[in-house]
mmCIF file of C-alpha atoms in Angstrom:
data_model
loop_
_atom_site.group_PDB
_atom_site.id
_atom_site.type_symbol
_atom_site.label_atom_id
_atom_site.label_comp_id
_atom_site.label_asym_id
_atom_site.label_seq_id
_atom_site.Cartn_x
_atom_site.Cartn_y
_atom_site.Cartn_z
ATOM 1 C CA MET A 1 0.000 0.000 0.000
ATOM 2 C CA ARG A 2 1.506 3.330 -1.005
ATOM 3 C CA TRP A 3 0.543 4.990 2.269
ATOM 4 C CA GLU A 4 2.637 2.505 4.228
ATOM 5 C CA ARG A 5 5.594 2.751 1.875
ATOM 6 C CA ALA A 6 5.463 6.529 2.038
ATOM 7 C CA ALA A 7 5.482 6.489 5.837
ATOM 8 C CA ARG A 8 8.460 4.128 6.020
ATOM 9 C CA GLY A 9 10.547 5.324 3.120
ATOM 10 C CA GLY A 10 9.911 9.080 3.122
ATOM 11 C CA PRO A 11 7.615 11.159 0.949
ATOM 12 C CA PRO A 12 7.317 10.217 -2.717
ATOM 13 C CA SER A 13 6.546 12.905 -5.261
ATOM 14 C CA ARG A 14 2.876 11.996 -5.143
ATOM 15 C CA PHE A 15 0.471 10.720 -2.482
ATOM 16 C CA TRP A 16 -2.456 8.762 -3.937
ATOM 17 C CA SER A 17 -4.416 8.115 -0.781
ATOM 18 C CA TRP A 18 -7.033 10.828 -1.284
ATOM 19 C CA ARG A 19 -9.409 11.525 -4.166
ATOM 20 C CA GLY A 20 -10.724 14.989 -3.433
ATOM 21 C CA ARG A 21 -14.199 14.126 -2.161
ATOM 22 C CA ALA A 22 -13.768 16.193 0.979
ATOM 23 C CA PHE A 23 -13.616 19.418 -1.004
ATOM 24 C CA ARG A 24 -16.577 18.757 -3.293
ATOM 25 C CA SER A 25 -20.076 20.192 -3.074
ATOM 26 C CA ARG A 26 -23.297 19.752 -4.975
ATOM 27 C CA SER A 27 -25.221 22.230 -7.083
ATOM 28 C CA ALA A 28 -28.389 22.037 -9.160
ATOM 29 C CA GLU A 29 -26.240 21.359 -12.214
ATOM 30 C CA GLY A 30 -24.256 18.555 -10.590
ATOM 31 C CA SER A 31 -21.067 18.247 -8.605
ATOM 32 C CA TYR A 32 -18.251 20.759 -8.682
ATOM 33 C CA SER A 33 -15.183 21.608 -6.693
ATOM 34 C CA THR A 34 -15.565 24.665 -4.509
ATOM 35 C CA CYS A 35 -11.842 25.289 -4.977
ATOM 36 C CA SER A 36 -12.307 25.577 -8.735
ATOM 37 C CA LEU A 37 -14.153 28.822 -8.050
ATOM 38 C CA VAL A 38 -11.074 30.351 -6.415
ATOM 39 C CA VAL A 39 -8.746 32.385 -8.594
ATOM 40 C CA PRO A 40 -5.475 34.103 -7.717
ATOM 41 C CA CYS A 41 -6.047 37.719 -6.728
ATOM 42 C CA ILE A 42 -4.510 40.635 -4.898
ATOM 43 C CA HIS A 43 -3.788 39.786 -1.262
ATOM 44 C CA MET A 44 -2.482 41.853 1.630
ATOM 45 C CA GLY A 45 0.987 40.312 1.521
ATOM 46 C CA GLN A 46 1.860 41.778 -1.857
ATOM 47 C CA GLY A 47 4.469 44.486 -1.466
ATOM 48 C CA SER A 48 2.888 47.184 -3.607
ATOM 49 C CA TYR A 49 -0.297 47.016 -1.538
ATOM 50 C CA VAL A 50 1.141 46.951 1.993
ATOM 51 C CA GLY A 51 0.415 50.085 4.004
ATOM 52 C CA PRO A 52 -1.734 53.084 3.094
ATOM 53 C CA PRO A 53 -2.681 53.230 -0.591
ATOM 54 C CA GLU A 54 -1.352 55.978 -2.821
ATOM 55 C CA PRO A 55 -3.702 58.897 -3.568
ATOM 56 C CA GLY A 56 -6.174 57.831 -6.209
ATOM 57 C CA ASP A 57 -5.518 54.166 -5.485
ATOM 58 C CA GLU A 58 -7.752 53.810 -2.423
ATOM 59 C CA ALA A 59 -9.559 50.881 -4.025
ATOM 60 C CA GLN A 60 -6.418 48.831 -3.390
ATOM 61 C CA ALA A 61 -6.451 49.316 0.399
ATOM 62 C CA ARG A 62 -6.036 46.150 2.425
ATOM 63 C CA ARG A 63 -9.699 46.238 3.452
ATOM 64 C CA GLY A 64 -11.534 43.264 1.962
ATOM 65 C CA MET A 65 -8.383 41.344 1.017
ATOM 66 C CA TYR A 66 -7.423 37.977 2.363
ATOM 67 C CA SER A 67 -3.928 37.429 3.687
ATOM 68 C CA ASP A 68 -0.959 35.975 1.846
ATOM 69 C CA ASP A 69 -1.202 32.961 4.171
ATOM 70 C CA THR A 70 -4.814 32.377 3.157
ATOM 71 C CA ASN A 71 -3.626 32.697 -0.416
ATOM 72 C CA ALA A 72 -1.169 29.844 0.148
ATOM 73 C CA ALA A 73 -3.841 27.669 1.773
ATOM 74 C CA LEU A 74 -6.142 28.270 -1.190
ATOM 75 C CA ALA A 75 -3.328 27.320 -3.563
ATOM 76 C CA LEU A 76 -2.728 24.052 -1.710
ATOM 77 C CA ALA A 77 -6.436 23.215 -1.550
ATOM 78 C CA SER A 78 -6.742 23.947 -5.257
ATOM 79 C CA SER A 79 -3.795 21.644 -5.993
ATOM 80 C CA LEU A 80 -5.263 18.808 -3.898
ATOM 81 C CA VAL A 81 -8.474 18.967 -5.894
ATOM 82 C CA ALA A 82 -6.841 19.378 -9.298
ATOM 83 C CA SER A 83 -4.396 16.513 -8.699
ATOM 84 C CA GLY A 84 -6.817 14.194 -6.921
ATOM 85 C CA GLY A 85 -4.202 13.894 -4.194
ATOM 86 C CA LEU A 86 -1.005 15.519 -3.004
ATOM 87 C CA ASP A 87 1.473 16.184 -5.784
ATOM 88 C CA GLY A 88 4.361 18.191 -4.343
ATOM 89 C CA ARG A 89 5.487 19.568 -7.677
ATOM 90 C CA HIS A 90 1.977 20.653 -8.646
ATOM 91 C CA ALA A 91 1.397 22.254 -5.234
ATOM 92 C CA ALA A 92 4.636 24.225 -5.556
ATOM 93 C CA ARG A 93 3.592 25.506 -8.978
ATOM 94 C CA GLN A 94 0.186 26.477 -7.607
ATOM 95 C CA TYR A 95 1.876 28.584 -4.928
ATOM 96 C CA ALA A 96 3.866 30.244 -7.702
ATOM 97 C CA GLU A 97 0.756 30.931 -9.760
ATOM 98 C CA PHE A 98 -1.172 32.336 -6.798
ATOM 99 C CA PHE A 99 1.835 34.353 -5.564
ATOM 100 C CA PHE A 100 2.694 35.859 -8.889
ATOM 101 C CA ASP A 101 5.033 38.490 -7.398
ATOM 102 C CA GLU A 102 6.795 36.540 -4.619
ATOM 103 C CA ALA A 103 10.433 35.695 -5.324
ATOM 104 C CA VAL A 104 10.693 32.259 -3.672
ATOM 105 C CA MET A 105 7.493 31.042 -5.310
ATOM 106 C CA ARG A 106 8.463 32.543 -8.661
ATOM 107 C CA ARG A 107 11.655 30.487 -8.785
ATOM 108 C CA VAL A 108 9.587 27.305 -9.083
ATOM 109 C CA ARG A 109 7.574 28.790 -11.897
ATOM 110 C CA ASP A 110 10.832 29.758 -13.592
ATOM 111 C CA GLY A 111 12.124 26.192 -13.510
ATOM 112 C CA VAL A 112 13.924 25.696 -10.178
ATOM 113 C CA ASP A 113 13.295 22.212 -8.732
ATOM 114 C CA TYR A 114 10.670 22.547 -6.014
ATOM 115 C CA LYS A 115 12.699 20.195 -3.812
ATOM 116 C CA THR A 116 15.600 22.666 -3.646
ATOM 117 C CA ALA A 117 13.830 26.032 -4.019
ATOM 118 C CA GLY A 118 13.605 26.497 -0.251
ATOM 119 C CA LEU A 119 17.308 25.823 0.371
ATOM 120 C CA PRO A 120 20.579 27.595 -0.493
ATOM 121 C CA PRO A 121 21.547 28.998 -2.902
ATOM 122 C CA HIS A 122 17.918 29.879 -3.618
ATOM 123 C CA PHE A 123 17.092 30.649 0.019
ATOM 124 C CA PRO A 124 19.524 32.538 2.285
ATOM 125 C CA PHE A 125 19.395 30.311 5.394
ATOM 126 C CA ARG A 126 21.354 27.063 5.585
ATOM 127 C CA ASP A 127 18.505 24.780 6.671
ATOM 128 C CA GLY A 128 15.690 26.733 5.025
ATOM 129 C CA SER A 129 12.992 28.856 6.612
ATOM 130 C CA TYR A 130 11.857 28.004 10.145
ATOM 131 C CA ALA A 131 8.990 30.515 9.888
ATOM 132 C CA ASN A 132 5.302 29.746 10.301
ATOM 133 C CA GLY A 133 4.273 29.971 6.621
ATOM 134 C CA GLY A 134 4.173 26.198 6.206
ATOM 135 C CA GLY A 135 1.684 25.863 9.033
ATOM 136 C CA MET A 136 -0.378 28.738 7.688
ATOM 137 C CA ARG A 137 -1.199 26.815 4.515
ATOM 138 C CA ALA A 138 -1.458 23.294 5.961
ATOM 139 C CA SER A 139 -5.097 23.088 7.086
ATOM 140 C CA PRO A 140 -6.378 21.589 3.794
ATOM 141 C CA LEU A 141 -4.007 18.661 4.362
ATOM 142 C CA GLY A 142 -5.822 17.915 7.594
ATOM 143 C CA ILE A 143 -9.051 17.411 5.677
ATOM 144 C CA ALA A 144 -7.492 15.431 2.856
ATOM 145 C CA PHE A 145 -5.446 13.238 5.211
ATOM 146 C CA ARG A 146 -7.920 13.080 8.064
ATOM 147 C CA ASP A 147 -7.648 9.291 8.376
ATOM 148 C CA ALA A 148 -3.847 9.237 8.232
ATOM 149 C CA SER A 149 -1.406 8.567 11.060
ATOM 150 C CA ALA A 150 0.699 11.335 12.556
ATOM 151 C CA ALA A 151 3.772 10.044 10.684
ATOM 152 C CA GLN A 152 1.909 9.993 7.370
ATOM 153 C CA VAL A 153 0.603 13.509 7.901
ATOM 154 C CA ARG A 154 4.117 14.734 8.637
ATOM 155 C CA ALA A 155 5.428 13.127 5.443
ATOM 156 C CA ALA A 156 2.627 14.798 3.479
ATOM 157 C CA ALA A 157 3.306 18.158 5.159
ATOM 158 C CA ALA A 158 7.004 17.957 4.332
ATOM 159 C CA GLU A 159 6.191 17.354 0.682
ATOM 160 C CA ALA A 160 3.566 20.087 0.579
ATOM 161 C CA VAL A 161 5.727 22.903 1.998
ATOM 162 C CA ARG A 162 9.285 21.967 1.023
ATOM 163 C CA SER A 163 9.393 24.419 -1.885
ATOM 164 C CA SER A 164 9.453 27.350 0.556
ATOM 165 C CA HIS A 165 9.750 25.963 4.122
ATOM 166 C CA ALA A 166 12.320 23.183 4.260
ATOM 167 C CA HIS A 167 13.509 23.621 7.851
ATOM 168 C CA PRO A 168 12.438 20.681 10.061
ATOM 169 C CA GLU A 169 10.721 23.042 12.503
ATOM 170 C CA ALA A 170 8.714 24.642 9.691
ATOM 171 C CA VAL A 171 7.698 21.146 8.598
ATOM 172 C CA ASP A 172 6.700 20.379 12.187
ATOM 173 C CA GLY A 173 4.551 23.512 12.193
ATOM 174 C CA ALA A 174 2.762 22.386 9.059
ATOM 175 C CA ALA A 175 2.434 18.801 10.281
ATOM 176 C CA VAL A 176 1.048 19.734 13.700
ATOM 177 C CA GLN A 177 -1.459 22.152 12.181
ATOM 178 C CA ALA A 178 -2.606 19.581 9.610
ATOM 179 C CA TYR A 179 -2.838 16.793 12.166
ATOM 180 C CA ALA A 180 -4.785 18.998 14.586
ATOM 181 C CA VAL A 181 -7.312 19.669 11.823
ATOM 182 C CA ALA A 182 -7.404 15.948 11.011
ATOM 183 C CA LEU A 183 -8.154 15.044 14.625
ATOM 184 C CA ALA A 184 -11.048 17.480 14.733
ATOM 185 C CA ALA A 185 -12.299 16.393 11.298
ATOM 186 C CA ARG A 186 -12.429 12.765 12.395
ATOM 187 C CA LEU A 187 -14.706 13.582 15.291
ATOM 188 C CA GLY A 188 -16.895 15.755 13.095
ATOM 189 C CA ALA A 189 -17.183 13.108 10.379
ATOM 190 C CA ALA A 190 -18.172 10.518 12.995
ATOM 191 C CA GLY A 191 -20.793 12.814 14.515
ATOM 192 C CA ARG A 192 -18.805 12.949 17.739
ATOM 193 C CA ALA A 193 -17.871 16.625 17.939
ATOM 194 C CA ARG A 194 -19.156 16.752 21.520
ATOM 195 C CA ASP A 195 -16.568 14.150 22.504
ATOM 196 C CA PHE A 196 -13.721 16.595 21.845
ATOM 197 C CA CYS A 197 -11.299 16.476 24.789
ATOM 198 C CA PRO A 198 -8.891 19.456 24.828
ATOM 199 C CA ALA A 199 -6.197 17.724 26.899
ATOM 200 C CA ALA A 200 -6.238 14.635 24.667
ATOM 201 C CA PHE A 201 -6.216 16.893 21.591
ATOM 202 C CA LEU A 202 -3.055 18.651 22.782
ATOM 203 C CA ARG A 203 -1.321 15.373 23.516
ATOM 204 C CA GLU A 204 -2.270 13.753 20.204
ATOM 205 C CA ALA A 205 -1.539 16.789 18.003
ATOM 206 C CA GLY A 206 2.032 16.829 19.286
ATOM 207 C CA ALA A 207 2.615 13.366 17.848
ATOM 208 C CA ALA A 208 3.118 14.941 14.416
ATOM 209 C CA ALA A 209 6.197 16.874 15.586
ATOM 210 C CA SER A 210 9.655 15.339 15.335
ATOM 211 C CA THR A 211 12.131 18.057 16.346
ATOM 212 C CA PRO A 212 13.189 18.287 20.007
ATOM 213 C CA ALA A 213 12.379 22.011 20.270
ATOM 214 C CA PHE A 214 8.851 21.485 18.984
ATOM 215 C CA GLN A 215 8.270 18.490 21.217
ATOM 216 C CA ARG A 216 9.437 20.438 24.280
ATOM 217 C CA ARG A 217 7.149 23.355 23.461
ATOM 218 C CA LEU A 218 4.057 21.243 22.851
ATOM 219 C CA ASP A 219 4.736 19.155 25.939
ATOM 220 C CA ALA A 220 4.847 22.397 27.937
ATOM 221 C CA VAL A 221 1.479 23.438 26.497
ATOM 222 C CA HIS A 222 -0.076 20.100 27.413
ATOM 223 C CA ARG A 223 1.375 20.119 30.938
ATOM 224 C CA ARG A 224 0.304 23.704 31.585
ATOM 225 C CA PHE A 225 -3.212 23.121 30.256
ATOM 226 C CA THR A 226 -3.613 19.977 32.375
ATOM 227 C CA ALA A 227 -2.291 21.702 35.494
ATOM 228 C CA LEU A 228 -4.740 24.589 35.133
ATOM 229 C CA ARG A 229 -7.641 22.188 34.480
ATOM 230 C CA GLY A 230 -9.458 24.697 32.303
ATOM 231 C CA SER A 231 -9.421 27.401 34.971
ATOM 232 C CA ALA A 232 -11.252 30.516 33.803
ATOM 233 C CA GLU A 233 -8.771 32.557 35.823
ATOM 234 C CA ALA A 234 -5.789 31.608 33.677
ATOM 235 C CA ASP A 235 -4.361 34.496 31.678
ATOM 236 C CA ASP A 236 -3.553 33.457 28.098
ATOM 237 C CA VAL A 237 -0.734 35.940 27.593
ATOM 238 C CA GLN A 238 0.886 35.092 30.916
ATOM 239 C CA VAL A 239 0.759 31.360 30.239
ATOM 240 C CA LEU A 240 2.058 31.646 26.676
ATOM 241 C CA ARG A 241 4.790 34.083 27.656
ATOM 242 C CA TRP A 242 5.983 31.454 30.140
ATOM 243 C CA ILE A 243 5.989 28.826 27.372
ATOM 244 C CA VAL A 244 7.364 30.901 24.480
ATOM 245 C CA ASP A 245 9.538 33.660 25.922
ATOM 246 C CA ARG A 246 10.815 31.938 29.059
ATOM 247 C CA CYS A 247 11.681 28.682 27.374
ATOM 248 C CA ASP A 248 15.024 26.948 27.189
ATOM 249 C CA PRO A 249 17.415 29.444 25.512
ATOM 250 C CA GLN A 250 18.348 26.857 22.883
ATOM 251 C CA ASP A 251 14.737 26.885 21.652
ATOM 252 C CA ARG A 252 14.596 30.634 21.006
ATOM 253 C CA ARG A 253 14.612 31.802 17.395
ATOM 254 C CA GLU A 254 15.998 35.122 16.234
ATOM 255 C CA GLY A 255 13.359 37.739 15.494
ATOM 256 C CA SER A 256 10.571 35.694 17.037
ATOM 257 C CA GLY A 257 8.712 35.496 20.333
ATOM 258 C CA LEU A 258 5.255 35.887 21.786
ATOM 259 C CA GLY A 259 4.976 39.458 20.517
ATOM 260 C CA PHE A 260 5.771 38.414 16.947
ATOM 261 C CA GLN A 261 5.387 34.686 16.412
ATOM 262 C CA LEU A 262 7.490 34.452 13.275
ATOM 263 C CA ALA A 263 8.971 31.035 14.041
ATOM 264 C CA ALA A 264 6.760 27.973 13.709
ATOM 265 C CA VAL A 265 8.010 26.772 17.087
ATOM 266 C CA ASP A 266 6.576 29.952 18.653
ATOM 267 C CA MET A 267 3.317 30.031 16.697
ATOM 268 C CA ALA A 268 2.125 26.447 17.203
ATOM 269 C CA PRO A 269 1.939 26.529 21.032
ATOM 270 C CA CYS A 270 -0.185 29.673 20.883
ATOM 271 C CA VAL A 271 -2.554 28.228 18.298
ATOM 272 C CA LEU A 272 -3.035 24.918 20.099
ATOM 273 C CA TRP A 273 -3.545 26.620 23.452
ATOM 274 C CA ILE A 274 -6.266 28.879 22.051
ATOM 275 C CA ALA A 275 -7.947 26.038 20.146
ATOM 276 C CA ALA A 276 -8.005 23.831 23.232
ATOM 277 C CA ARG A 277 -9.252 26.512 25.577
ATOM 278 C CA TYR A 278 -11.879 28.212 23.406
ATOM 279 C CA HIS A 279 -13.013 25.428 21.075
ATOM 280 C CA ARG A 280 -16.637 25.774 22.155
ATOM 281 C CA VAL A 281 -16.839 29.338 20.802
ATOM 282 C CA PRO A 282 -14.827 29.626 17.555
ATOM 283 C CA GLU A 283 -15.443 33.358 17.213
ATOM 284 C CA GLU A 284 -13.936 33.967 20.638
ATOM 285 C CA ALA A 285 -10.990 31.727 19.769
ATOM 286 C CA ILE A 286 -10.238 33.879 16.716
ATOM 287 C CA MET A 287 -10.483 37.106 18.704
ATOM 288 C CA ARG A 288 -8.292 35.709 21.484
ATOM 289 C CA ALA A 289 -5.669 34.703 18.923
ATOM 290 C CA ILE A 290 -5.732 38.200 17.430
ATOM 291 C CA SER A 291 -5.385 39.779 20.865
ATOM 292 C CA ILE A 292 -2.311 37.668 21.614
ATOM 293 C CA SER A 293 -0.522 38.328 18.315
ATOM 294 C CA GLY A 294 -1.840 41.854 17.831
ATOM 295 C CA SER A 295 -2.685 40.998 14.244
ATOM 296 C CA ALA A 296 -5.309 39.140 12.228
ATOM 297 C CA LYS A 297 -2.330 37.693 10.384
ATOM 298 C CA GLY A 298 -0.828 36.016 13.452
ATOM 299 C CA GLY A 299 -2.239 32.861 15.002
ATOM 300 C CA SER A 300 -5.853 33.603 14.153
ATOM 301 C CA PRO A 301 -5.747 32.209 10.575
ATOM 302 C CA LEU A 302 -4.523 28.889 11.975
#
């Protein structure tokens, strides 16, 4: 079975275990893919549209735009549907088509191998980007691979984001996000949403992480959540500052922290904490995530 071979031998260029049904809807005319209705468009991450618009160009203000991270998630979802499964090369080209002005993505469109586009000499950091962009786009994988094991989801995540986020911690961010969605999707598909257990969710989601730094962070989230036993008195910022900013020095990443969760290893604990604590009221969860990051482009999209 290709799933088993993929899990043991590393990600192949194509995963055939999913056929796209999860993304399909019905209309009066018949079946269609909701993702086929999505087209690349201007998003708030594009350089010429960041900040106040120029006089006479007010129509291009960021109001009404989705984020560059949403753009990447739409590209991945579109690729899953178009390919009938996960095809790493096709996904990388979809990112390039959707991000028509982003340098890393454009390299793939210009012919650079997607397997090396996220590494030197194409990317300036030795091990690739450890930022949170892989996790930001990974949610569609959680739907497509909702019946997969944690190891299989991680292999799929690595293949899906390697063109821009090759660092093992960035892959962990994508894998944990996808697996968290998969865990929730399983309960929903089985009609057991009310059986959601936040503590068990935190423990199981961490199984998709493989790097020591990620495992330490997620273990801290689980231990802190269990110790507080869902206390309404717990302060989110105080708890997450203890986990993210007061962590082992070896787990700190330059330019990242609770105030600006650039690194995947900083973003994931915040997202899982908020999801576990406020899962009963999704709107509040989103607002809490925004209040922690100070931006709708922080943990709230995840």
